[in-house]
mmCIF file of C-alpha atoms in Angstrom:
data_model
loop_
_atom_site.group_PDB
_atom_site.id
_atom_site.type_symbol
_atom_site.label_atom_id
_atom_site.label_comp_id
_atom_site.label_asym_id
_atom_site.label_seq_id
_atom_site.Cartn_x
_atom_site.Cartn_y
_atom_site.Cartn_z
ATOM 1 C CA GLY A 1 -0.010 0.030 0.017
ATOM 2 C CA ALA A 2 0.974 3.632 -0.258
ATOM 3 C CA VAL A 3 3.365 4.832 2.382
ATOM 4 C CA VAL A 4 3.596 8.265 3.848
ATOM 5 C CA SER A 5 6.386 9.292 6.169
ATOM 6 C CA GLN A 6 6.741 12.150 8.599
ATOM 7 C CA HIS A 7 9.787 13.724 10.146
ATOM 8 C CA PRO A 8 10.437 14.160 12.967
ATOM 9 C CA SER A 9 8.220 11.734 14.860
ATOM 10 C CA ARG A 10 8.873 13.764 18.094
ATOM 11 C CA VAL A 11 10.118 17.189 18.687
ATOM 12 C CA ILE A 12 10.404 19.450 21.756
ATOM 13 C CA CYS A 13 10.955 22.985 21.334
ATOM 14 C CA LYS A 14 11.091 26.176 23.368
ATOM 15 C CA SER A 15 8.279 28.705 23.339
ATOM 16 C CA GLY A 16 8.882 31.418 20.624
ATOM 17 C CA THR A 17 10.946 29.105 18.291
ATOM 18 C CA SER A 18 9.711 27.674 15.015
ATOM 19 C CA VAL A 19 9.429 24.038 14.165
ATOM 20 C CA LYS A 20 9.249 22.378 10.745
ATOM 21 C CA ILE A 21 7.469 19.071 10.120
ATOM 22 C CA GLU A 22 8.000 17.119 6.915
ATOM 23 C CA CYS A 23 5.532 14.918 5.191
ATOM 24 C CA ARG A 24 6.607 12.713 2.270
ATOM 25 C CA SER A 25 4.779 10.231 0.076
ATOM 26 C CA LEU A 26 7.402 7.575 -0.603
ATOM 27 C CA ASP A 27 5.883 5.486 -3.387
ATOM 28 C CA PHE A 28 3.331 7.531 -5.039
ATOM 29 C CA GLN A 29 2.859 11.124 -6.250
ATOM 30 C CA ALA A 30 0.590 13.086 -3.948
ATOM 31 C CA THR A 31 -1.373 15.747 -5.753
ATOM 32 C CA THR A 32 -2.957 16.692 -2.490
ATOM 33 C CA MET A 33 -1.729 16.702 1.070
ATOM 34 C CA PHE A 34 -3.620 17.298 4.171
ATOM 35 C CA TRP A 35 -2.498 18.449 7.593
ATOM 36 C CA TYR A 36 -4.505 17.302 10.626
ATOM 37 C CA ARG A 37 -4.079 18.037 14.324
ATOM 38 C CA GLN A 38 -5.338 15.661 17.008
ATOM 39 C CA PHE A 39 -6.055 16.852 20.547
ATOM 40 C CA PRO A 40 -6.232 14.255 23.426
ATOM 41 C CA LYS A 41 -9.311 12.069 23.292
ATOM 42 C CA LYS A 42 -10.633 14.095 20.332
ATOM 43 C CA SER A 43 -11.081 13.656 16.716
ATOM 44 C CA LEU A 44 -8.628 14.498 13.979
ATOM 45 C CA MET A 45 -9.151 18.099 13.014
ATOM 46 C CA LEU A 46 -8.339 19.125 9.431
ATOM 47 C CA MET A 47 -6.044 22.200 9.443
ATOM 48 C CA ALA A 48 -5.386 22.629 5.844
ATOM 49 C CA THR A 49 -5.300 21.212 2.373
ATOM 50 C CA SER A 50 -2.512 21.720 0.007
ATOM 51 C CA ASN A 51 -2.250 20.995 -3.586
ATOM 52 C CA GLU A 52 1.316 20.785 -5.213
ATOM 53 C CA GLY A 53 2.376 24.105 -6.550
ATOM 54 C CA SER A 54 -0.398 26.247 -5.076
ATOM 55 C CA LYS A 55 -1.215 27.902 -1.869
ATOM 56 C CA ALA A 56 -2.724 25.815 0.963
ATOM 57 C CA THR A 57 -6.442 26.170 1.759
ATOM 58 C CA TYR A 58 -6.852 26.574 5.583
ATOM 59 C CA GLU A 59 -9.907 25.586 7.597
ATOM 60 C CA GLN A 60 -11.707 28.231 9.549
ATOM 61 C CA GLY A 61 -9.898 29.158 12.806
ATOM 62 C CA VAL A 62 -6.558 28.046 11.559
ATOM 63 C CA GLU A 63 -4.012 30.823 11.461
ATOM 64 C CA LYS A 64 -2.165 30.587 8.144
ATOM 65 C CA ASP A 65 0.587 32.904 9.268
ATOM 66 C CA LYS A 66 1.198 30.707 12.267
ATOM 67 C CA PHE A 67 1.047 27.289 10.465
ATOM 68 C CA LEU A 68 2.956 27.736 7.278
ATOM 69 C CA ILE A 69 2.357 24.979 4.624
ATOM 70 C CA ASN A 70 4.446 24.401 1.633
ATOM 71 C CA HIS A 71 3.710 21.744 -0.971
ATOM 72 C CA ALA A 72 6.775 22.195 -3.215
ATOM 73 C CA SER A 73 6.790 18.948 -4.938
ATOM 74 C CA LEU A 74 4.516 15.940 -5.542
ATOM 75 C CA THR A 75 6.215 13.964 -2.733
ATOM 76 C CA LEU A 76 6.845 16.527 -0.078
ATOM 77 C CA SER A 77 4.897 18.888 2.008
ATOM 78 C CA THR A 78 6.023 20.785 5.023
ATOM 79 C CA LEU A 79 4.215 22.362 8.029
ATOM 80 C CA THR A 80 6.153 24.971 9.859
ATOM 81 C CA VAL A 81 4.662 26.064 13.280
ATOM 82 C CA THR A 82 5.982 29.560 13.685
ATOM 83 C CA SER A 83 6.586 31.261 17.126
ATOM 84 C CA ALA A 84 5.373 28.188 18.936
ATOM 85 C CA HIS A 85 3.474 28.363 22.136
ATOM 86 C CA PRO A 86 2.636 25.608 24.598
ATOM 87 C CA GLU A 87 -0.836 25.597 23.426
ATOM 88 C CA ASP A 88 0.480 24.413 20.041
ATOM 89 C CA SER A 89 1.652 21.228 21.686
ATOM 90 C CA SER A 90 -0.242 18.453 19.859
ATOM 91 C CA PHE A 91 -0.066 15.476 17.594
ATOM 92 C CA TYR A 92 0.189 16.560 14.058
ATOM 93 C CA ILE A 93 -0.655 14.080 11.259
ATOM 94 C CA CYS A 94 -0.309 14.523 7.512
ATOM 95 C CA SER A 95 -1.973 12.607 4.838
ATOM 96 C CA ALA A 96 -1.574 12.219 1.117
ATOM 97 C CA ARG A 97 -3.713 11.367 -1.823
ATOM 98 C CA ASP A 98 -2.795 10.607 -5.414
ATOM 99 C CA ARG A 99 -6.174 11.271 -7.067
ATOM 100 C CA PRO A 100 -9.487 12.616 -6.153
ATOM 101 C CA ARG A 101 -12.164 10.478 -4.514
ATOM 102 C CA TYR A 102 -9.727 7.974 -3.262
ATOM 103 C CA GLU A 103 -8.552 7.286 0.260
ATOM 104 C CA GLN A 104 -6.118 9.372 2.078
ATOM 105 C CA TYR A 105 -2.960 7.645 3.319
ATOM 106 C CA PHE A 106 -1.692 8.925 6.680
ATOM 107 C CA GLY A 107 1.796 9.488 8.003
ATOM 108 C CA PRO A 108 2.760 8.243 11.532
ATOM 109 C CA GLY A 109 2.357 11.712 13.051
ATOM 110 C CA THR A 110 4.569 14.069 14.765
ATOM 111 C CA ARG A 111 4.245 14.785 18.506
ATOM 112 C CA LEU A 112 5.153 18.328 19.222
ATOM 113 C CA THR A 113 5.848 19.606 22.735
ATOM 114 C CA VAL A 114 6.444 23.291 23.327
ATOM 115 C CA THR A 115 8.053 24.117 26.602
ATOM 116 C CA ASP B 6 -21.553 20.923 15.453
ATOM 117 C CA GLN B 7 -20.323 17.380 15.155
ATOM 118 C CA GLN B 8 -21.161 16.022 11.693
ATOM 119 C CA VAL B 9 -19.880 12.580 12.256
ATOM 120 C CA LYS B 10 -20.633 10.936 15.463
ATOM 121 C CA GLN B 11 -19.323 7.800 17.140
ATOM 122 C CA ASN B 12 -21.527 7.840 20.269
ATOM 123 C CA SER B 13 -19.810 4.955 21.907
ATOM 124 C CA PRO B 14 -16.420 5.676 23.263
ATOM 125 C CA SER B 15 -15.347 2.061 23.745
ATOM 126 C CA LEU B 16 -16.219 -1.493 22.971
ATOM 127 C CA SER B 17 -14.942 -4.740 24.441
ATOM 128 C CA VAL B 18 -15.487 -8.162 22.848
ATOM 129 C CA GLN B 19 -14.252 -11.688 23.110
ATOM 130 C CA GLU B 20 -11.933 -13.089 20.541
ATOM 131 C CA GLY B 21 -13.839 -14.845 17.826
ATOM 132 C CA ARG B 22 -16.913 -12.796 18.295
ATOM 133 C CA ILE B 23 -18.328 -10.119 16.104
ATOM 134 C CA SER B 24 -17.462 -6.509 16.620
ATOM 135 C CA ILE B 25 -19.925 -3.865 15.532
ATOM 136 C CA LEU B 26 -18.796 -0.239 15.390
ATOM 137 C CA ASN B 27 -21.464 2.337 14.755
ATOM 138 C CA CYS B 28 -21.315 5.816 13.171
ATOM 139 C CA ASP B 29 -23.980 8.426 12.531
ATOM 140 C CA TYR B 30 -23.667 11.478 10.400
ATOM 141 C CA THR B 31 -25.785 14.577 9.756
ATOM 142 C CA ASN B 32 -24.558 16.162 6.612
ATOM 143 C CA SER B 33 -26.516 14.895 3.463
ATOM 144 C CA MET B 34 -23.576 16.084 1.258
ATOM 145 C CA PHE B 35 -21.328 13.301 2.463
ATOM 146 C CA ASP B 36 -20.945 10.826 -0.379
ATOM 147 C CA TYR B 37 -18.058 8.575 0.629
ATOM 148 C CA PHE B 38 -17.391 6.960 3.911
ATOM 149 C CA LEU B 39 -14.213 5.449 5.330
ATOM 150 C CA TRP B 40 -13.051 3.549 8.427
ATOM 151 C CA TYR B 41 -9.614 4.020 9.828
ATOM 152 C CA LYS B 42 -7.713 2.127 12.540
ATOM 153 C CA LYS B 43 -5.281 3.930 14.728
ATOM 154 C CA TYR B 44 -2.779 2.809 17.373
ATOM 155 C CA PRO B 45 -1.441 5.215 19.953
ATOM 156 C CA ALA B 46 1.183 7.736 18.659
ATOM 157 C CA GLU B 47 0.646 6.470 15.115
ATOM 158 C CA GLY B 48 -1.165 7.872 12.104
ATOM 159 C CA PRO B 49 -4.570 6.238 11.069
ATOM 160 C CA THR B 50 -4.547 3.220 8.818
ATOM 161 C CA PHE B 51 -7.171 2.942 6.123
ATOM 162 C CA LEU B 52 -9.327 -0.123 6.487
ATOM 163 C CA ILE B 53 -12.407 0.005 4.234
ATOM 164 C CA SER B 54 -14.579 2.502 2.473
ATOM 165 C CA ILE B 55 -18.030 2.637 0.905
ATOM 166 C CA SER B 56 -19.582 4.903 -1.781
ATOM 167 C CA SER B 57 -23.038 6.476 -0.911
ATOM 168 C CA ILE B 58 -24.428 4.624 -3.920
ATOM 169 C CA LYS B 59 -23.817 1.230 -2.181
ATOM 170 C CA ASP B 60 -25.092 -0.263 1.009
ATOM 171 C CA LYS B 61 -22.566 -2.740 1.661
ATOM 172 C CA ASN B 62 -18.864 -3.415 1.092
ATOM 173 C CA GLU B 63 -16.831 -6.350 2.324
ATOM 174 C CA ASP B 64 -13.182 -6.954 2.488
ATOM 175 C CA GLY B 65 -12.100 -10.181 4.412
ATOM 176 C CA ARG B 66 -13.113 -9.945 7.939
ATOM 177 C CA PHE B 67 -14.359 -6.349 7.576
ATOM 178 C CA THR B 68 -17.756 -5.284 6.303
ATOM 179 C CA VAL B 69 -19.104 -1.788 6.122
ATOM 180 C CA PHE B 70 -22.910 -1.177 6.009
ATOM 181 C CA LEU B 71 -24.499 2.034 4.939
ATOM 182 C CA ASN B 72 -28.010 3.087 5.613
ATOM 183 C CA LYS B 73 -28.480 6.418 3.910
ATOM 184 C CA SER B 74 -31.967 6.968 4.970
ATOM 185 C CA ALA B 75 -30.909 6.675 8.674
ATOM 186 C CA LYS B 76 -27.557 8.404 8.045
ATOM 187 C CA HIS B 77 -25.862 5.470 9.700
ATOM 188 C CA LEU B 78 -23.053 3.264 8.918
ATOM 189 C CA SER B 79 -21.401 0.434 10.770
ATOM 190 C CA LEU B 80 -18.278 -1.641 10.577
ATOM 191 C CA HIS B 81 -18.450 -5.243 11.349
ATOM 192 C CA ILE B 82 -15.427 -7.291 12.188
ATOM 193 C CA VAL B 83 -15.801 -10.982 12.273
ATOM 194 C CA PRO B 84 -14.176 -12.994 13.772
ATOM 195 C CA SER B 85 -12.569 -10.425 16.046
ATOM 196 C CA GLN B 86 -8.914 -10.808 16.829
ATOM 197 C CA PRO B 87 -6.718 -9.441 19.653
ATOM 198 C CA GLY B 88 -4.733 -7.576 17.031
ATOM 199 C CA ASP B 89 -7.903 -5.692 16.129
ATOM 200 C CA SER B 90 -7.701 -3.766 19.456
ATOM 201 C CA ALA B 91 -7.192 -0.170 18.437
ATOM 202 C CA VAL B 92 -9.085 3.088 18.095
ATOM 203 C CA TYR B 93 -11.388 3.107 15.119
ATOM 204 C CA PHE B 94 -12.304 6.312 13.268
ATOM 205 C CA CYS B 95 -15.334 6.722 11.051
ATOM 206 C CA ALA B 96 -14.747 9.442 8.344
ATOM 207 C CA ALA B 97 -17.056 11.021 5.813
ATOM 208 C CA SER B 98 -16.041 12.791 2.688
ATOM 209 C CA TYR B 99 -17.740 15.726 0.753
ATOM 210 C CA THR B 100 -16.774 18.339 -1.725
ATOM 211 C CA GLN B 101 -16.810 22.049 -0.828
ATOM 212 C CA GLY B 102 -15.474 24.828 -2.952
ATOM 213 C CA GLY B 103 -13.894 22.413 -5.410
ATOM 214 C CA SER B 104 -11.842 20.567 -2.798
ATOM 215 C CA GLU B 105 -12.732 17.395 -1.004
ATOM 216 C CA LYS B 106 -12.638 17.124 2.713
ATOM 217 C CA LEU B 107 -12.752 14.308 5.284
ATOM 218 C CA VAL B 108 -14.599 14.748 8.509
ATOM 219 C CA PHE B 109 -13.623 12.364 11.223
ATOM 220 C CA GLY B 110 -15.676 11.177 14.249
ATOM 221 C CA LYS B 111 -14.127 11.174 17.697
ATOM 222 C CA GLY B 112 -13.137 7.488 17.475
ATOM 223 C CA MET B 113 -14.060 4.374 19.330
ATOM 224 C CA LYS B 114 -11.693 2.175 21.309
ATOM 225 C CA LEU B 115 -12.032 -1.471 20.448
ATOM 226 C CA THR B 116 -10.613 -4.086 22.918
ATOM 227 C CA VAL B 117 -10.670 -7.676 21.783
ATOM 228 C CA ASN B 118 -9.979 -10.044 24.722
ATOM 229 C CA PRO B 119 -8.299 -13.323 24.179
#
């Protein structure tokens, strides 16, 4: 099946610094990538959708200047959490899809802890 | 407003028995439904899906049933195995503004006892 990787799997950073999370589709070209955030005991919340070569579409309530998303190639999307605060601590998961109306394949997630 | 609801937070069954996981939705625009399995600290893994034009889809031990009139779908796992123990998410897909979105339920923890 399709494989999606994320790096890093865990990151601890200090408040005020920026953190970049990479999402890669390893064996297929992802025309669309999604970024989700999961809060404890809650569902996956879609943050943004990114199509290769175009600007990401952010969900309501997600600050695009805080969560910078770049989808520079068909196999790589990055999420940069800028000026991180403790409330940004969460589990961030990306997913990728190679064509419309098909399943999304999820990465293993990144645990971000902001101290 | 929760558009995809998994009202039971957990389910415990004996190995070999059937596990039935339920999901309800409110948005009539959903036209594709999926089930994902998730282990702690990992991303969800796709299990099975169903289009809104169908009422049943089967893949090995997993069967998904869709009742559009009731806006209800269910995942049946039979026979259940201890390795099936995980959190299961129901998700529904729709198109908005030309892009497709997935909406997830809160998940349900399944425990299969040996």
